[in-house]
Tab-separated table of C-alpha atoms in Angstrom:
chain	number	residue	atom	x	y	z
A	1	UNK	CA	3.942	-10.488	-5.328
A	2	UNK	CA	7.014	-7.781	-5.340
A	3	UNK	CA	7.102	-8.330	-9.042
A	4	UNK	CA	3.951	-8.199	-9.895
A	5	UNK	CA	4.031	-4.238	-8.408
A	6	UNK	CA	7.563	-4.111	-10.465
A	7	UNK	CA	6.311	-4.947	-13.471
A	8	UNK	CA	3.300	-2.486	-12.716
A	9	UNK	CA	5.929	0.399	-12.841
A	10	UNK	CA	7.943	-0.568	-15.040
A	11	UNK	CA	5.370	-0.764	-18.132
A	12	UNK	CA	2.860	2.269	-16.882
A	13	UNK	CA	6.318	4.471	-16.496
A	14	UNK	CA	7.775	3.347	-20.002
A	15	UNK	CA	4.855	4.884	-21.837
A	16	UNK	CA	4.703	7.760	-19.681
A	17	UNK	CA	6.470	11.448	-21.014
A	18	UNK	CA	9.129	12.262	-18.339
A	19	UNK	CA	6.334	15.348	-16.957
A	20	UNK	CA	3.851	12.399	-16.967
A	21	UNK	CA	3.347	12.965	-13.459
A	22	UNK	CA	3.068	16.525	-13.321
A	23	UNK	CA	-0.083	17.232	-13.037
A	24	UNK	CA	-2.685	15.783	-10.328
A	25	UNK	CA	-4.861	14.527	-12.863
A	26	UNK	CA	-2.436	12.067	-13.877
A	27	UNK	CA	-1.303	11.253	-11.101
A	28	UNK	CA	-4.647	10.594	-9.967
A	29	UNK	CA	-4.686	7.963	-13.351
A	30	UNK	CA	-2.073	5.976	-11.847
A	31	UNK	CA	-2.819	6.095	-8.799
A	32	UNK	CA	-6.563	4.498	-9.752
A	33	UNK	CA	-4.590	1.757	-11.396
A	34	UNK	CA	-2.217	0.598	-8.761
A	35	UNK	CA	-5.039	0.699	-6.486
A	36	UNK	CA	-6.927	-1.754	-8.842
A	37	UNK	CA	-3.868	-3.820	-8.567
A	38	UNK	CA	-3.700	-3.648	-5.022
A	39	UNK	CA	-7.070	-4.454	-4.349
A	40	UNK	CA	-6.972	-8.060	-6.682
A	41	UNK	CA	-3.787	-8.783	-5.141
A	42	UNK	CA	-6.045	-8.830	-1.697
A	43	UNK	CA	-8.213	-11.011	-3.362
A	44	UNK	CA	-6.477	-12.799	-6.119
A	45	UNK	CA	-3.599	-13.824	-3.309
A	46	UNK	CA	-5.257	-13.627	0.138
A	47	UNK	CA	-3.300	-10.690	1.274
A	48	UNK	CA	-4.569	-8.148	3.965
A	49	UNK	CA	-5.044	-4.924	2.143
A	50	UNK	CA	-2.070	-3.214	4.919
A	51	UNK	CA	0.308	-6.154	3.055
A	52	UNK	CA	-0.489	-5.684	-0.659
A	53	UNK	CA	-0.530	-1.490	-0.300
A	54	UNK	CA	2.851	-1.832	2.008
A	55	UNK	CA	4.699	-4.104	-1.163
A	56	UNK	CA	3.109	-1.057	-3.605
A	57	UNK	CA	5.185	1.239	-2.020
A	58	UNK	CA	8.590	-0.450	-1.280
A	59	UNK	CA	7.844	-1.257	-5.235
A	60	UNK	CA	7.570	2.573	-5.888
A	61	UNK	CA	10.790	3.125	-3.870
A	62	UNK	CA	12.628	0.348	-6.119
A	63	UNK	CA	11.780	1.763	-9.056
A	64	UNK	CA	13.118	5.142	-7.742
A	65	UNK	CA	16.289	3.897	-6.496
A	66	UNK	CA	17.105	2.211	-9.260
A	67	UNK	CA	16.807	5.308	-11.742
A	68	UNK	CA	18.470	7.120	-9.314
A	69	UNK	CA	21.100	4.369	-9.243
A	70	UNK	CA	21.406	4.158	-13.295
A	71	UNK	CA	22.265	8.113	-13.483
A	72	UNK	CA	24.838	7.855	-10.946
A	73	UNK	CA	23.040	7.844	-8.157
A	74	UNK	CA	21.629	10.983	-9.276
A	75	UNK	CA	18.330	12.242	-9.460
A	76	UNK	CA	16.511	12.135	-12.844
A	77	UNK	CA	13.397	14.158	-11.279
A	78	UNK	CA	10.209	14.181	-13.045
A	79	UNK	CA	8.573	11.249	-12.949
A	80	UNK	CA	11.173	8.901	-11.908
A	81	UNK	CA	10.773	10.815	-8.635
A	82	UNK	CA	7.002	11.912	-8.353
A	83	UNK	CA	7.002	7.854	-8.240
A	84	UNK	CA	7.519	8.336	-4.537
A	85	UNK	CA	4.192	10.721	-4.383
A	86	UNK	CA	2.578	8.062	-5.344
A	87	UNK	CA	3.903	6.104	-3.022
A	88	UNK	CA	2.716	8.730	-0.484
A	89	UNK	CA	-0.699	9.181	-1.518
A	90	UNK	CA	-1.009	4.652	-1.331
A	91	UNK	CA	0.616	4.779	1.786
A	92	UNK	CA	-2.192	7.353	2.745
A	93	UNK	CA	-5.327	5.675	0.797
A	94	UNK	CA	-4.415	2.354	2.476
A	95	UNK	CA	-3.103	3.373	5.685
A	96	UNK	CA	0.129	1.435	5.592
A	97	UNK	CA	1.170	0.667	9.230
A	98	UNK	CA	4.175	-0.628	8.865
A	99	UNK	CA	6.543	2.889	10.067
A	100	UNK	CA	9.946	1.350	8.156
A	101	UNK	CA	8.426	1.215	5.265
A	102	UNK	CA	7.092	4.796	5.159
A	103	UNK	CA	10.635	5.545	6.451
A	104	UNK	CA	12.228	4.381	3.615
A	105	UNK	CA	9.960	6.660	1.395
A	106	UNK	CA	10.528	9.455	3.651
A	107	UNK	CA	13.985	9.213	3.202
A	108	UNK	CA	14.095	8.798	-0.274
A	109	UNK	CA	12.664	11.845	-0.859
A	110	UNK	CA	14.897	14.095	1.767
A	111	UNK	CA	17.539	12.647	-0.211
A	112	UNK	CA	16.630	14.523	-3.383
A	113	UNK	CA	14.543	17.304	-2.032
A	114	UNK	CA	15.956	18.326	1.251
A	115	UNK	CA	12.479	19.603	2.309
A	116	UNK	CA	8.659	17.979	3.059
A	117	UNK	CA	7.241	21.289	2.385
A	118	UNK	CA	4.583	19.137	-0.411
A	119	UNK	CA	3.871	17.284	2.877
A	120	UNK	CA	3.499	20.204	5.057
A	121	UNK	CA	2.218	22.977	2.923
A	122	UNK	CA	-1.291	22.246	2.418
A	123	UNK	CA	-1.644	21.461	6.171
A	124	UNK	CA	-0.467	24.680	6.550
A	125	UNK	CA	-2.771	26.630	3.848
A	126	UNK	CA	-4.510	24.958	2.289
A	127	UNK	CA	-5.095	22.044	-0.974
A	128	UNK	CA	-4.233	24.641	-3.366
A	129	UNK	CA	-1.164	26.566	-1.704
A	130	UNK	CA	1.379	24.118	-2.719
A	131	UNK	CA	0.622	24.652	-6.083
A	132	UNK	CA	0.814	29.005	-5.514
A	133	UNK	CA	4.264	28.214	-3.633
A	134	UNK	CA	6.030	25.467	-4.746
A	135	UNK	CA	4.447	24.647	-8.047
A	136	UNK	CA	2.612	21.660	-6.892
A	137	UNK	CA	-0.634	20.406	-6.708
A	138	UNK	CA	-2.116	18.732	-3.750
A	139	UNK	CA	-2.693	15.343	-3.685
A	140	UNK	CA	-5.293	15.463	-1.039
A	141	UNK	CA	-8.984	17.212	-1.814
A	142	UNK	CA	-8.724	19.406	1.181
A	143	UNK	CA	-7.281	21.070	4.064
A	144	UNK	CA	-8.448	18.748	6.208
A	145	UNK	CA	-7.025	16.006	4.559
A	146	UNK	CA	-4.140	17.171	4.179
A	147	UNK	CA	-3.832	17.710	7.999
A	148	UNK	CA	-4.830	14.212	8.525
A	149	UNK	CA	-2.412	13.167	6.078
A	150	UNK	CA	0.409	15.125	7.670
A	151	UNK	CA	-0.394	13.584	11.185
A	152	UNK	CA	-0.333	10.173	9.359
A	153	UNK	CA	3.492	10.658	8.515
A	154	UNK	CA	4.148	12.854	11.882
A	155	UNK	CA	3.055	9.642	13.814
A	156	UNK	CA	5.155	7.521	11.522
A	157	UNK	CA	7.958	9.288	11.460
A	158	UNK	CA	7.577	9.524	15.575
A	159	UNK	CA	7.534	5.295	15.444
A	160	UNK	CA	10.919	5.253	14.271
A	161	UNK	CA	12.720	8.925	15.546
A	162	UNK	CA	13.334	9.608	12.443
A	163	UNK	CA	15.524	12.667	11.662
A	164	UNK	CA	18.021	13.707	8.983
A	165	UNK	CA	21.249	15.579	8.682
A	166	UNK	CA	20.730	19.620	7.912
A	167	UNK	CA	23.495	22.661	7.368
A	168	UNK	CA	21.972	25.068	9.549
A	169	UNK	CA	25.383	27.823	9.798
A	170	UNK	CA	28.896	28.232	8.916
A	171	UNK	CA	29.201	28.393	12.676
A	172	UNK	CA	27.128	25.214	13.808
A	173	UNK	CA	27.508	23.237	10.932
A	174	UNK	CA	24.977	19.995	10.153
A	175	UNK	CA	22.669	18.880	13.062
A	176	UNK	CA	20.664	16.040	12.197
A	177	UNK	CA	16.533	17.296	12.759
A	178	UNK	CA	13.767	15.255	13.516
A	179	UNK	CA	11.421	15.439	10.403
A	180	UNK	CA	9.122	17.754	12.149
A	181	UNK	CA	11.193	20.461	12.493
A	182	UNK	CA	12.571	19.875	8.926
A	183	UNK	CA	12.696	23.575	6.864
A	184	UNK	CA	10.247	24.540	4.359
A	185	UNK	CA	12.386	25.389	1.430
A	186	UNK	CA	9.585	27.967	-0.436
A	187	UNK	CA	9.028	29.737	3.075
A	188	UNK	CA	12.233	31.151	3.909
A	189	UNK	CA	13.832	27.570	5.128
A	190	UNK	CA	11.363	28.252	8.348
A	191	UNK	CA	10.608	25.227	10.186
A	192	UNK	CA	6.702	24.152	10.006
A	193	UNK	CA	5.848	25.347	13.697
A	194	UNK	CA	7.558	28.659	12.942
A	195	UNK	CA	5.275	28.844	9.295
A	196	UNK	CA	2.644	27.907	11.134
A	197	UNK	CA	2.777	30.853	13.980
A	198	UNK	CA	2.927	33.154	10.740
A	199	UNK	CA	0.197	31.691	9.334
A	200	UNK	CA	-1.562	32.222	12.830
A	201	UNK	CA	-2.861	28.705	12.825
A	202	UNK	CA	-3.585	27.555	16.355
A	203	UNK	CA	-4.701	24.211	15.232
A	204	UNK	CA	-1.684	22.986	13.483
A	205	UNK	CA	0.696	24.564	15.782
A	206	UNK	CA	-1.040	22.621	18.348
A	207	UNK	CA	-0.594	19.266	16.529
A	208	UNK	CA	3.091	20.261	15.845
A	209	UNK	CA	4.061	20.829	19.377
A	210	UNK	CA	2.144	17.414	20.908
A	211	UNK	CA	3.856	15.740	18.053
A	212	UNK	CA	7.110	17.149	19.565
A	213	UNK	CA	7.951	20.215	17.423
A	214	UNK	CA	10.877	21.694	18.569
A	215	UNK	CA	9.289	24.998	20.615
A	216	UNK	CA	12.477	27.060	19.802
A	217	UNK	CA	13.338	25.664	16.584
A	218	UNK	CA	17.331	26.185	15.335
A	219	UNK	CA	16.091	27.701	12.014
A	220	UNK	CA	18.028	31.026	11.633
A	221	UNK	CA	15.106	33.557	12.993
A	222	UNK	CA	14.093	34.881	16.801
A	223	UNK	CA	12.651	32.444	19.282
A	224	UNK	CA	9.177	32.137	17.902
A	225	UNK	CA	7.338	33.014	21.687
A	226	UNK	CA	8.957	36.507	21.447
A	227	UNK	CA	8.282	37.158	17.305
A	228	UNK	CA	4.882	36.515	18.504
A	229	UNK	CA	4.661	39.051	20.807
A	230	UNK	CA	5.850	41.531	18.483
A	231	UNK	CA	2.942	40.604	16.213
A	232	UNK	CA	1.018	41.453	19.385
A	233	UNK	CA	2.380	44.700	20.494
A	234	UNK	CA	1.903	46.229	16.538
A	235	UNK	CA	-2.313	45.045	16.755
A	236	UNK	CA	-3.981	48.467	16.705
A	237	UNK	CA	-5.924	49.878	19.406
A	238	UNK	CA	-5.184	46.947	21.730
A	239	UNK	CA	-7.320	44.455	19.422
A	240	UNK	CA	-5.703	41.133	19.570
A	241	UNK	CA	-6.452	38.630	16.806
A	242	UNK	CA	-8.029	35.562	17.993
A	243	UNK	CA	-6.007	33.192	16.290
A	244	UNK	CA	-2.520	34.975	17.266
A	245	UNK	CA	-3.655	34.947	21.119
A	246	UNK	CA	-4.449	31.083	20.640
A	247	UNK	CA	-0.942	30.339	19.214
A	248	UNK	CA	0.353	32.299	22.270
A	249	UNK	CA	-1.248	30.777	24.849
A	250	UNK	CA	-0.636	27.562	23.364
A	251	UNK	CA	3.044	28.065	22.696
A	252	UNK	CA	3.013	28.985	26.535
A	253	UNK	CA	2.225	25.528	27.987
A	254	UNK	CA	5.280	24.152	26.300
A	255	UNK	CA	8.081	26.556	27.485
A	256	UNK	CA	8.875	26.770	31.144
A	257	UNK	CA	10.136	30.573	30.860
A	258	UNK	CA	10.259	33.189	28.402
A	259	UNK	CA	13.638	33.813	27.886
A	260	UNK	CA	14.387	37.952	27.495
A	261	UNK	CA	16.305	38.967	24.506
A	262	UNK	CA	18.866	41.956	25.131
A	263	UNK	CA	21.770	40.407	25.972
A	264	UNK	CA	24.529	40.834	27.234
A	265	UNK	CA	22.961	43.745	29.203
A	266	UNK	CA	22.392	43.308	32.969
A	267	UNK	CA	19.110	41.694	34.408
A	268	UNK	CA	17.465	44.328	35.728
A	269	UNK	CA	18.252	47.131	32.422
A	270	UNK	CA	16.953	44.084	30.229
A	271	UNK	CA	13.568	43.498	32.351
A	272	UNK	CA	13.026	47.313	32.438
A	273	UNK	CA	13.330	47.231	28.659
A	274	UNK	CA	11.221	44.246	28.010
A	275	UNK	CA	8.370	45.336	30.280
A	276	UNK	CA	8.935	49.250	28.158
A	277	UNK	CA	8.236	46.724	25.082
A	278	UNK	CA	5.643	44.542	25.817
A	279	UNK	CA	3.870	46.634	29.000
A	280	UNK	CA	0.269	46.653	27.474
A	281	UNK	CA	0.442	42.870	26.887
A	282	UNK	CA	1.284	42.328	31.000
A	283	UNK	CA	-1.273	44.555	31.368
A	284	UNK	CA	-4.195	42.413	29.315
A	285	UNK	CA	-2.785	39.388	30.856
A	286	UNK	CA	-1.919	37.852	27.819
A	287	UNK	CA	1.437	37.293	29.731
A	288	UNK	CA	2.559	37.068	33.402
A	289	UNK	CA	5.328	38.595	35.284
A	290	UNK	CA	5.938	35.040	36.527
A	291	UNK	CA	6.843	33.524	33.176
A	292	UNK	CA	9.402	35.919	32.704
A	293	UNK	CA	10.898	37.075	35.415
A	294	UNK	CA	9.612	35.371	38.594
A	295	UNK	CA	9.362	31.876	39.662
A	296	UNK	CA	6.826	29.654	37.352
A	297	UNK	CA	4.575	27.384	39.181
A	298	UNK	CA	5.649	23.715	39.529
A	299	UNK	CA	3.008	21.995	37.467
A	300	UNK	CA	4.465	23.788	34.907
A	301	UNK	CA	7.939	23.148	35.166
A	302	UNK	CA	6.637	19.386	35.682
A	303	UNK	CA	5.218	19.505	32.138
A	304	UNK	CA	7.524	20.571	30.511
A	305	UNK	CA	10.154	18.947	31.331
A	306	UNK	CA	8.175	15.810	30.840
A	307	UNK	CA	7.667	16.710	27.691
A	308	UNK	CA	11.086	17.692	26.944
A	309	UNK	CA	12.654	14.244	28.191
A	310	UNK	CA	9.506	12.861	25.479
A	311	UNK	CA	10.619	14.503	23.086
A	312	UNK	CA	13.887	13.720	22.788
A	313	UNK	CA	12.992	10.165	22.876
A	314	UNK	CA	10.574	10.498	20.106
A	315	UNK	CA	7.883	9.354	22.501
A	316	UNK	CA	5.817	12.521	21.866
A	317	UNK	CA	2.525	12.455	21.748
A	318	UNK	CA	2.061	8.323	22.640
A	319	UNK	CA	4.582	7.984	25.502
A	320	UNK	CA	2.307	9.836	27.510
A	321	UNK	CA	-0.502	7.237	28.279
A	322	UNK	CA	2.804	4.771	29.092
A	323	UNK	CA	2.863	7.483	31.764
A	324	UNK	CA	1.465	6.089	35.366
A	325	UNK	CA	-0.544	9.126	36.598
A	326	UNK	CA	-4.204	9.593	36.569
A	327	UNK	CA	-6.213	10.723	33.400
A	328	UNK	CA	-6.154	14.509	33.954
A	329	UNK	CA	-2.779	14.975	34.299
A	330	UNK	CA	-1.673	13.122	31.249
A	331	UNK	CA	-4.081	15.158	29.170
A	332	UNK	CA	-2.424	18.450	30.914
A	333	UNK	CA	0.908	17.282	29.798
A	334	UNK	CA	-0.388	16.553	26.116
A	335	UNK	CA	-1.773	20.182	26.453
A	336	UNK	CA	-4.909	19.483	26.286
A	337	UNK	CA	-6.528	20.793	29.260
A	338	UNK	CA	-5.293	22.474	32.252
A	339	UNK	CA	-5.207	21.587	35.696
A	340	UNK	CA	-6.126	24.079	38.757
C-alpha cells in the first residue's frame, strides 16, 4: 500500500515546477487527487479510511526526507517541502488519529522552518492573514476552520508531549518548548498566547491556556498579565474593550498571583507604585487587592497548581476527567466555569 502513495508522489511531483505548490489552488489539485487515491485504497484494499489517509502522510514525509536527504540533508524548499502541507491538510480532511504519525510531520517541518506560525496564524486572524504576513495562503476556508484545525494538532501534539529545542538568549541558551508555546517567526518571535492577547482574542487564548499554553511564556517580552493591564490603563475615559477585559479575566484563572514588576525595590515602595499605576483598574474591579498583594483564596491556588502539575505532564486539557472529583470542579479547573 506504502508504494502505491510513493509512486503517487513521485510521478505528480516530477511534472510539477519547483513553485508548483505555491499557490492554494494547486495545492488544492493535489490534494483532490491523493484523496481520490485514498478513498479507492479504502475500497479497492479494505482499509479503514484513518489507515489509508495515515500511510498518505508518512508517504508525504518520505518523499520529504528523502529530498532533504539527497541535498545533504538540506532543505530544497518549494515543493519538496509544501509536500508536508499536504500532508497537513490529509491529516486534517481525514482526521488521522494516530498522534506519532502527525508527530513525525510536525517535526519535519520545525526542522526546516523553526516556526508553526502557517498553523497558528489563521487561528489567530483569520484564512487570509497568513497570506498578508507570511506570504501564505490558508489551506482551510475559514477562521473557524482553521481554529478547529489548530486544536486538531494542539491535541495531537498534547498525545505525545511533544516539544522542540529553541535559542531563546545568549544568557539562557536552548530550552526545548512544547509546540504550543513555539514562536511565531512573522510576529516578533511572540509565542501564540502572547499574539493572541494582542490580537485581543478571548476565544483562542482560552483554547491556548486549557491546552496548556505556557501563562508566562519565556519569549523575550513582559509577563503577558501585566502588558495587558497596560493596554487597560491607556483605554480612554475608563472604557474597557470587551474583548481585552475577557482575555484578562481569563488569563486570571490560570495564575495564582500577579507578580509586581519593579524590582529590586522594597515591597511596600513597589505596591505603592503599582497601585499609582493601575489604581483606576482596582477601582472597577477588573483586579483585586488579593491577587496581588494579599492572600488568594484556596480554590484558586488549588487550580492552579493542578493545572500546573498537568501541564507539565502534557495532560492538559484530557487529564482532567482522569481527575476523581465531582463534575463542577473539573470544569472549574478546565476554566470553564467558576465555583462559589
Amino acid at each position: 500500500m506504502e508504494t502505491i502513495f510513493d509512486c503517487f508522489f513521485e510521478e505528480t511531483f516530477l511534472r510539477l515546477e519547483r513553485s508548483g505548490l505555491k499557490t492554494k489552488q494547486k495545492r488544492k489539485d493535489v490534494i483532490d487527487h491523493l484523496n481520490a487515491i485514498i478513498s479507492g485504497c479504502c475500497g479497492g484494499q479494505n482499509l479503514r479510511p484513518e489507515e489509508s489517509s495515515r500511510l498518505a502522510v508518512l508517504s508525504a514525509i518520505k518523499y520529504h526526507r528523502d529530498n532533504k536527504s539527497g541535498n545533504s540533508d538540506v532543505c530544497l524548499m518549494g515543493k519538496y517541502h509544501n509536500v508536508l502541507y499536504i500532508g497537513i491538510k490529509v491529516a486534517w480532511d481525514w482526521g488521522v488519529v494516530d498522534s506519532q504519525a502527525v508527530k513525525q510531520l510536525l517535526e519535519e517541518i520545525y526542522s526546516c522552518e523553526h516556526t508553526f506560525e502557517r498553523i497558528f496564524l489563521g487561528a489567530l486572524f483569520g484564512s487570509n492573514a497568513p497570506h498578508f504576513i507570511a506570504g501564505w495562503k490558508s489551506d482551510f476556508k475559514d477562521q473557524d476552520e482553521n481554529t478547529r484545525a489548530m486544536v486538531y494538532f494542539l491535541q495531537h501534539a498534547t498525545n505525545v508531549g511533544l516539544s522542540f529545542p529553541v535559542y531563546l538568549n545568549k544568557f539562557e541558551g536552548t530550552k526545548m518548548i512544547r509546540f504550543i508555546d513555539i514562536p511565531i517567526e512573522s510576529c516578533g518571535t511572540s509565542s501564540p498566547l502572547r499574539v493572541a492577547l494582542q490580537a485581543s482574542q478571548p476565544d483562542i487564548l482560552l483554547i491556548l491556556l486549557r491546552y496548556g499554553a505556557e501563562p508566562s511564556p519565556t519569549d523575550g517580552g513582559i509577563p503577558p498579565v501585566l502588558a495587558l493591564l497596560d493596554k487597560l490603563v491607556e483605554s480612554p475615559k475608563r472604557r474597557y474593550l470587551y474583548q481585552l477585559v475577557s482575555c484578562l479575566k481569563i488569563l486570571l484563572r490560570t495564575i495564582s498571583i500577579i507578580e509586581m514588576p519593579f524590582k529590586p525595590y522594597l515591597f511596600e515602595y513597589r505596591k505603592s507604585m503599582f497601585i499609582e499605576k493601575y489604581e483606576v483598574l482596582f477601582e472597577d474591579g477588573l483586579i483585586s487587592r488579593e491577587q496581588v498583594f494579599g492572600v488568594v483564596k484556596l480554590k484558586h491556588l488549588c487550580r492552579c497548581t493542578i493545572r500546573d502539575i498537568l501541564r507539565n505532564n502534557s495532560q492538559l486539557p484530557n487529564g482532567i476527567n482522569k481527575l476523581k472529583l465531582p463534575k463542577t470542579l473539573k470544569r472549574y479547573i478546565d476554566m470553564m466555569e467558576d465555583v462559589k
